[in-house]
Amino acid sequence: MHESGSPTDAVPGVDARESIRDYIEANTSALGAGELRDDDDIFDKGFVTSIFAMQLLAHIENTFDIEVPDDYLNLQRFSSVERMVEMVDELRAVPSG
Amino acid sequence: MDERLPEPLLERAVDLAADLAPRAAEFDRDERLPREVVKQMAEAGFLGATVPAEWGGLGLTPLQYGELTEVVGKACASTRALLTVHTSLVAETLAARSSRRIKEKYLPDLARGRRIACFALSEPGSGSDAGSETGEMSTTYTEKGDTFVLDGHKTWISFAGMADVLLVIATDGGVGSAFLVDRDMPGVEVRPISGMLGNRAAHMAEVVLSGVEVPAENLVSGIGAGFAFVANRALFHGRYSIAWAGVAIAQAALEEMCAYAARRDQFGARIGSFQLVQKMIADAVTDVSAARELCRRAGRLRGKRSPEAIAATNIAKYFSSTVASRVASDTVQVLGGNGCWSGYPAERLFREAKILEIIEGTSQVQQTLIADFGLTEFSKKDWVGKR
């Protein structure tokens, strides 16, 4: 788990954890899955459906200006706030090109 | 964003449609879209409509693609189905979500129509639930050295009967992945299906995969991307195409309805002067206009890569396919006995419209998705509209 001062937090302008949490909460079904924890499996717990993964991918790529490579494209990587923050951190640590 | 097809492309599409329209009944009757029509579509560049120019496509915007789909779909539903399957479901998906190696290997040929592609998701025991945990998808893949070995049975695959390349979704213990399978790989067997309600000329077939060894480089995106990122994206493109296909069928039916009502006499007057017939015409005019605007809204959002494009596409697909069915049904009603006879296009439009309520996600699947969107978006009662 990344505490404050993680690579993502160090990038000015966008806090990955807050941005991803906000985005999931804004799109969580109103029929409710309770309070979202950072390690909750958002698909298993019914916060969103797997179709939402496409939106999450677009949100992450657009918000953090990264390209998620093919070998990251599986539901496991997108299954919790924690995992997505880790992914964003990893991808931002790798120079693009 | 460019909203209309450039004039030369529109002329090309209108000319092609004028050639197709009188032959659509023959294609439907023969259950076969001739190769020469595929060649015409390829030469016009339409099979690469939405593929970026760097890969040999026309690079049309979503709205331009919509206009093209309406023009082609109004003339011949099976030719339009080729656009939906080959261009939207497969080529556009590969352009968005495949490796540079796959793009180099396949996209230029697909964009120029030198090879035809189809999308293989449905199975005898797996349809709308293909991507769910409770789905019964049985087509499997196993990693073996530098290859993946595919085994399974796909069905209701439009254009499998003539496709050179299949985009196949398979599972390994619930981990869905997508593969490009060449038709001539050993172990691929294609069994044509006859007797469909609509899209009869769309070379529908079953595909049986028996120990098909697919090179690892033909994995589309990563392992595990099959349902969530490849199939969902393909269906996102396919639904947009079907939404416009609904507008196309509804517009064709509306024109048949009005033309007939304006010349047919009963009880000493044109039937178009009867208020009960006018009610059907008024509803059709209104519905077709509304469906087209919903498609345009979805197109604009897609052009902006907005996350709202997903819900907007589902709404457009649901509404326009329903409208197509209703307008085509009323057209049969207005034409009476003639509407029930294959000498007029009404009965074919009626059959083609019904297909649109089923493919690329049934109306019931769309309703569920739209209701979920509604509950998320509007339950908080603080919605003030989006700009």
XYZ file of C-alpha atoms in Angstrom:
484
model
C 0.000 0.000 0.000
C 1.272 3.453 -0.873
C 1.212 6.072 1.838
C 1.395 9.761 1.103
C 4.594 10.565 -0.678
C 4.208 7.603 -3.056
C 5.354 8.172 -6.653
C 1.797 8.979 -7.718
C 1.277 11.496 -4.969
C 4.515 13.136 -5.947
C 3.176 14.037 -9.382
C 1.624 17.464 -9.176
C -1.991 18.008 -10.066
C -3.531 14.546 -9.825
C -3.797 12.337 -6.772
C -4.290 8.843 -8.150
C -6.003 7.380 -5.111
C -8.468 10.217 -4.743
C -9.162 10.453 -8.469
C -9.790 6.713 -8.853
C -11.908 6.534 -5.692
C -13.996 9.527 -6.759
C -14.511 8.092 -10.210
C -15.672 4.710 -8.905
C -17.932 6.280 -6.287
C -19.507 8.563 -8.882
C -20.265 5.519 -11.010
C -21.246 3.047 -8.299
C -24.672 1.529 -8.706
C -27.264 3.351 -6.598
C -28.564 -0.034 -5.497
C -25.549 0.094 -3.284
C -22.597 -2.000 -2.304
C -21.770 -0.199 0.928
C -18.742 1.904 1.633
C -15.855 1.486 -0.782
C -12.587 0.319 0.764
C -9.375 0.671 -1.182
C -8.806 -3.080 -1.181
C -12.388 -4.037 -2.096
C -12.773 -6.035 -5.300
C -15.072 -3.558 -7.060
C -16.394 -6.184 -9.477
C -16.949 -8.984 -6.959
C -18.592 -6.636 -4.476
C -20.925 -5.191 -7.080
C -19.744 -1.586 -7.045
C -19.522 -1.736 -10.854
C -19.875 -4.307 -13.628
C -17.033 -5.561 -15.796
C -18.293 -3.304 -18.603
C -17.141 -0.407 -16.442
C -13.552 -1.628 -16.845
C -13.477 0.061 -20.256
C -14.423 3.375 -18.638
C -11.859 2.891 -15.891
C -9.191 2.283 -18.491
C -10.142 5.459 -20.359
C -10.283 7.423 -17.116
C -6.843 6.241 -16.020
C -5.230 6.835 -19.408
C -6.765 10.299 -19.797
C -6.343 11.501 -16.212
C -2.772 10.362 -15.693
C -1.663 10.754 -19.300
C -0.328 7.220 -19.520
C -0.882 4.365 -21.914
C -1.802 1.114 -20.213
C 0.108 -1.612 -22.080
C -1.491 -4.849 -23.240
C -0.005 -7.017 -20.506
C -1.736 -4.850 -17.881
C -5.153 -5.277 -19.468
C -6.854 -7.794 -17.232
C -9.546 -7.355 -14.631
C -7.172 -8.172 -11.766
C -5.242 -4.961 -12.386
C -8.487 -2.977 -12.242
C -10.154 -4.900 -9.433
C -9.540 -2.445 -6.553
C -8.511 1.128 -5.880
C -5.312 -0.237 -4.377
C -4.356 -2.232 -7.455
C -5.111 0.633 -9.811
C -3.005 3.034 -7.761
C -0.168 0.491 -7.880
C -0.577 0.192 -11.646
C -0.549 3.950 -12.156
C 2.531 4.251 -9.973
C 4.329 1.548 -11.941
C 3.441 3.028 -15.294
C 4.392 6.536 -14.293
C 7.728 5.275 -13.063
C 8.513 3.850 -16.513
C 9.729 6.413 -19.056
C 7.392 6.359 -22.070
C 8.616 5.818 -25.568
C -15.555 17.311 -35.282
C -16.519 16.605 -38.893
C -20.162 15.644 -38.784
C -20.965 14.907 -42.411
C -19.331 12.593 -44.901
C -17.122 14.518 -47.316
C -19.077 15.070 -50.551
C -17.056 12.644 -52.729
C -17.488 9.856 -50.148
C -21.193 10.573 -49.802
C -21.587 10.392 -53.591
C -19.694 7.114 -53.614
C -21.941 5.731 -50.877
C -25.142 6.921 -52.572
C -24.042 5.403 -55.899
C -23.230 2.108 -54.212
C -26.563 2.154 -52.369
C -28.418 2.834 -55.629
C -26.776 -0.256 -57.068
C -27.499 -2.392 -53.988
C -31.123 -1.432 -53.246
C -32.727 -3.201 -56.215
C -30.673 -6.323 -55.507
C -31.227 -6.587 -51.742
C -34.271 -8.843 -52.155
C -32.256 -11.162 -54.401
C -29.388 -11.365 -51.871
C -31.963 -12.104 -49.158
C -33.636 -14.816 -51.245
C -30.324 -16.424 -52.261
C -28.975 -16.115 -48.680
C -25.716 -14.910 -50.101
C -23.979 -11.585 -50.451
C -21.944 -11.914 -53.655
C -18.176 -11.508 -53.448
C -18.481 -8.771 -56.011
C -20.427 -6.642 -53.491
C -17.691 -7.133 -50.916
C -15.236 -6.033 -53.592
C -17.327 -2.932 -54.319
C -17.361 -2.050 -50.624
C -13.594 -2.604 -50.433
C -12.853 -0.539 -53.535
C -14.953 2.281 -52.133
C -12.756 2.171 -49.024
C -15.774 1.541 -46.804
C -14.413 -1.636 -45.202
C -11.783 0.523 -43.551
C -14.235 3.307 -42.760
C -13.190 3.897 -39.153
C -9.643 2.540 -39.373
C -7.047 5.337 -39.066
C -5.477 6.443 -42.338
C -2.018 5.295 -41.184
C -3.335 1.721 -41.376
C -5.005 2.183 -44.743
C -8.476 3.202 -43.613
C -10.626 6.252 -44.274
C -10.336 7.447 -40.669
C -13.970 8.561 -40.548
C -15.321 10.229 -37.427
C -18.131 8.402 -35.604
C -20.735 10.742 -37.097
C -19.401 10.241 -40.613
C -19.421 6.483 -40.072
C -23.019 6.773 -38.887
C -24.068 8.552 -42.043
C -22.314 5.925 -44.157
C -24.018 3.128 -42.204
C -27.419 4.726 -42.715
C -26.916 5.129 -46.463
C -25.670 1.546 -46.940
C -28.109 0.032 -44.420
C -31.135 1.666 -46.020
C -30.259 -0.075 -49.273
C -29.227 -3.518 -48.013
C -29.121 -4.804 -44.446
C -26.713 -7.638 -45.214
C -24.184 -5.291 -46.812
C -24.533 -3.037 -43.794
C -23.920 -6.099 -41.607
C -20.530 -6.435 -43.283
C -19.715 -2.909 -42.084
C -20.889 -3.780 -38.571
C -18.947 -7.014 -38.312
C -15.810 -6.515 -40.352
C -15.265 -2.801 -39.803
C -16.760 -2.003 -36.386
C -16.543 -5.225 -34.402
C -13.135 -6.306 -35.636
C -11.044 -3.718 -37.520
C -11.952 -0.787 -35.271
C -11.312 -2.897 -32.179
C -7.915 -4.019 -33.444
C -7.037 -0.412 -34.269
C -7.859 0.543 -30.679
C -6.637 -2.445 -28.714
C -4.035 -4.565 -30.407
C -0.282 -4.686 -30.567
C 1.656 -2.921 -33.285
C 2.639 -6.377 -34.554
C -1.000 -7.424 -35.014
C -1.821 -4.097 -36.610
C 1.013 -4.485 -39.092
C 0.067 -8.080 -39.810
C -3.690 -7.590 -40.286
C -4.996 -4.024 -40.297
C -3.932 -2.802 -43.759
C -5.471 -5.901 -45.359
C -8.667 -5.542 -43.328
C -8.918 -1.804 -44.005
C -8.617 -2.373 -47.743
C -10.867 -5.423 -47.740
C -8.163 -7.779 -48.964
C -9.097 -9.992 -46.033
C -12.534 -10.226 -44.377
C -12.949 -10.598 -40.632
C -15.692 -11.826 -38.309
C -16.280 -11.768 -34.547
C -16.712 -15.101 -32.767
C -18.184 -14.719 -29.281
C -21.558 -16.563 -29.110
C -21.738 -20.308 -28.492
C -24.559 -22.839 -28.444
C -24.698 -22.543 -24.638
C -23.454 -18.995 -24.205
C -24.985 -15.770 -25.470
C -25.724 -12.638 -23.467
C -23.934 -14.167 -20.474
C -20.694 -14.852 -22.364
C -18.612 -12.525 -20.211
C -20.262 -13.247 -16.871
C -19.005 -15.533 -14.147
C -22.038 -17.734 -14.601
C -21.565 -17.832 -18.365
C -21.223 -21.203 -19.951
C -18.553 -20.282 -22.499
C -16.844 -23.495 -23.429
C -14.281 -22.420 -26.013
C -10.956 -22.773 -24.255
C -7.335 -21.826 -24.832
C -4.234 -23.438 -23.404
C -0.768 -21.966 -23.572
C 1.661 -24.335 -25.270
C 5.145 -23.030 -25.969
C 4.884 -20.122 -28.385
C 1.286 -20.903 -29.202
C -2.181 -20.955 -27.716
C -4.289 -24.016 -28.490
C -7.989 -23.284 -29.018
C -10.850 -25.762 -28.758
C -14.553 -25.013 -28.889
C -17.712 -24.304 -30.801
C -18.976 -20.862 -31.841
C -22.327 -20.125 -33.438
C -24.373 -17.302 -35.004
C -21.173 -15.856 -36.436
C -22.054 -13.406 -39.209
C -19.709 -13.566 -42.203
C -17.858 -16.585 -40.811
C -18.876 -18.251 -44.067
C -16.571 -15.982 -46.054
C -14.171 -14.580 -43.454
C -10.415 -15.031 -43.720
C -9.803 -14.007 -40.100
C -11.800 -14.642 -36.922
C -11.578 -12.613 -33.720
C -12.255 -15.395 -31.201
C -13.010 -14.972 -27.506
C -12.009 -17.982 -25.395
C -11.517 -18.783 -21.741
C -8.982 -20.543 -19.549
C -10.660 -21.257 -16.234
C -12.664 -18.031 -16.396
C -9.805 -15.885 -17.697
C -11.105 -14.626 -21.047
C -8.691 -13.773 -23.820
C -9.043 -12.790 -27.460
C -7.201 -14.269 -30.417
C -6.989 -13.673 -34.125
C -7.468 -16.997 -35.875
C -6.785 -17.417 -39.578
C -9.467 -19.378 -41.363
C -6.852 -21.624 -42.976
C -5.205 -22.684 -39.711
C -5.477 -26.460 -39.226
C -8.441 -27.388 -37.021
C -10.787 -24.571 -38.110
C -14.063 -25.867 -39.501
C -16.809 -23.540 -40.754
C -20.385 -24.831 -41.100
C -22.765 -22.451 -42.918
C -26.171 -21.770 -41.311
C -29.245 -21.354 -43.488
C -32.817 -20.313 -42.734
C -32.266 -17.145 -40.699
C -35.046 -14.615 -40.085
C -32.967 -11.698 -41.318
C -29.432 -10.752 -42.333
C -29.885 -13.808 -44.517
C -27.110 -12.868 -46.909
C -24.589 -12.311 -44.120
C -22.890 -15.696 -44.545
C -23.887 -16.853 -41.060
C -21.993 -19.924 -39.855
C -20.933 -22.068 -36.937
C -17.227 -22.384 -36.288
C -15.687 -25.457 -34.715
C -12.146 -25.124 -33.373
C -10.307 -28.387 -32.776
C -6.807 -28.046 -31.359
C -6.147 -24.899 -33.373
C -2.602 -23.705 -32.687
C -2.550 -19.917 -32.768
C 0.813 -18.129 -32.612
C 1.284 -16.155 -29.383
C 1.612 -12.938 -31.386
C -2.069 -13.318 -32.364
C -3.198 -12.758 -28.779
C -5.147 -9.486 -28.863
C -4.204 -7.297 -25.900
C -3.111 -9.223 -22.840
C -4.137 -12.510 -21.295
C -7.368 -11.792 -19.427
C -8.334 -8.822 -21.607
C -10.764 -10.903 -23.660
C -14.114 -10.014 -22.131
C -13.614 -6.746 -20.321
C -11.391 -4.972 -22.788
C -11.685 -6.669 -26.192
C -15.221 -8.131 -26.377
C -16.743 -5.160 -24.573
C -14.941 -2.749 -26.862
C -15.982 -4.697 -29.934
C -19.595 -4.656 -28.742
C -19.305 -0.942 -27.978
C -18.397 -0.398 -31.635
C -20.915 -2.946 -32.879
C -23.788 -1.421 -30.909
C -23.077 1.981 -32.385
C -23.214 0.439 -35.840
C -26.480 -1.348 -35.034
C -27.967 1.879 -33.663
C -27.449 3.462 -37.078
C -28.664 0.277 -38.758
C -31.950 0.831 -36.907
C -32.201 4.352 -38.266
C -31.484 2.979 -41.745
C -34.210 0.330 -41.608
C -36.708 2.714 -40.012
C -36.036 5.388 -42.641
C -36.408 2.854 -45.460
C -39.671 1.618 -43.948
C -40.962 5.172 -43.423
C -40.366 5.987 -47.080
C -42.181 2.816 -48.174
C -45.070 3.625 -45.847
C -45.469 7.201 -47.042
C -45.038 6.433 -50.731
C -47.677 3.699 -50.543
C -50.123 5.756 -48.449
C -49.835 8.600 -50.946
C -50.892 6.482 -53.939
C -53.149 3.721 -52.600
C -56.920 4.378 -52.855
C -59.523 2.787 -50.567
C -63.082 3.935 -49.874
C -62.639 6.470 -52.662
C -59.677 8.274 -51.103
C -55.906 7.973 -50.651
C -55.285 5.951 -47.517
C -52.798 8.614 -46.427
C -55.804 10.875 -45.822
C -57.214 8.520 -43.169
C -56.397 9.652 -39.660
C -55.540 6.179 -38.349
C -52.965 5.804 -41.107
C -51.734 9.325 -40.449
C -51.202 8.360 -36.814
C -48.793 5.623 -37.922
C -47.018 8.024 -40.261
C -46.752 10.737 -37.605
C -45.352 8.312 -35.035
C -42.878 6.945 -37.562
C -41.652 10.398 -38.608
C -41.222 11.401 -34.964
C -39.543 8.160 -33.918
C -37.096 8.121 -36.826
C -36.080 11.720 -36.108
C -35.580 10.928 -32.425
C -33.583 7.764 -33.157
C -31.295 9.628 -35.549
C -30.663 12.357 -32.974
C -29.845 9.789 -30.274
C -27.356 8.199 -32.674
C -25.827 11.588 -33.423
C -25.525 12.321 -29.706
C -23.766 9.000 -29.178
C -21.540 9.792 -32.152
C -20.556 13.199 -30.804
C -19.715 11.709 -27.393
C -17.698 8.932 -29.040
C -15.826 11.524 -31.063
C -14.896 13.298 -27.834
C -13.916 9.965 -26.229
C -16.317 10.780 -23.438
C -17.056 8.073 -20.835
C -20.726 8.970 -21.368
C -20.474 7.507 -24.856
C -21.014 3.994 -23.491
C -24.436 4.724 -21.995
C -25.344 6.968 -24.946
C -24.530 4.131 -27.353
C -26.635 1.637 -25.392
C -29.551 4.086 -25.340
C -29.255 4.782 -29.066
C -29.030 1.070 -29.908
C -32.014 0.176 -27.742
C -34.191 2.997 -29.024
C -33.369 2.829 -32.698
C -33.697 -0.957 -32.948
C -37.086 -0.737 -31.207
C -38.130 2.081 -33.529
C -37.016 0.092 -36.566
C -39.219 -2.807 -35.487
C -42.217 -0.583 -34.778
C -41.958 1.430 -37.992
C -41.363 -1.655 -40.125
C -44.341 -3.353 -38.484
C -46.557 -0.316 -39.184
C -45.283 -0.259 -42.748
C -46.452 -3.845 -43.209
C -49.783 -2.738 -41.722
C -50.167 0.204 -44.106
C -49.318 -1.963 -47.105
C -51.796 -4.654 -45.992
C -51.607 -7.768 -48.160
C -48.810 -6.231 -50.216
C -46.868 -5.714 -47.008
C -46.935 -9.453 -46.389
C -45.559 -10.301 -49.821
C -41.936 -10.410 -50.892
C -42.792 -8.380 -54.014
C -42.556 -5.336 -51.728
C -39.666 -4.564 -49.370
C -41.861 -4.114 -46.262
C -41.766 -7.745 -45.127
C -37.971 -7.896 -45.522
C -37.530 -4.669 -43.548
C -39.827 -6.132 -40.864
C -37.607 -9.213 -40.589
C -34.361 -7.242 -40.690
C -35.609 -4.867 -37.974
C -36.308 -7.712 -35.564
C -32.711 -8.898 -35.847
C -31.502 -5.529 -34.565
C -33.368 -6.033 -31.284
C -31.318 -9.177 -30.669
C -27.782 -8.788 -32.000
C -24.977 -6.929 -30.205
C -26.929 -7.208 -26.938
C -30.659 -7.839 -26.792
C -33.086 -5.047 -25.924
C -33.405 -6.643 -22.498
C -29.643 -6.458 -21.933
C -29.699 -2.811 -23.041
C -32.617 -2.071 -20.704
C -30.690 -3.540 -17.780
C -27.596 -1.495 -18.611
C -29.623 1.666 -19.136
C -31.529 1.173 -15.870
C -28.229 0.746 -14.038
C -26.985 3.947 -15.653
C -30.218 5.714 -14.669
C -30.025 4.589 -11.053
C -26.420 5.739 -10.839
C -26.939 9.039 -12.628
C -30.335 10.202 -11.452
C -31.097 8.637 -8.055
C -29.402 11.433 -6.132
C -31.924 13.978 -7.431
C -29.305 16.637 -7.930
C -28.946 16.268 -11.683
C -28.914 19.615 -13.414
C -28.011 18.558 -16.898
C -24.764 18.141 -18.732
C -23.361 20.598 -21.218
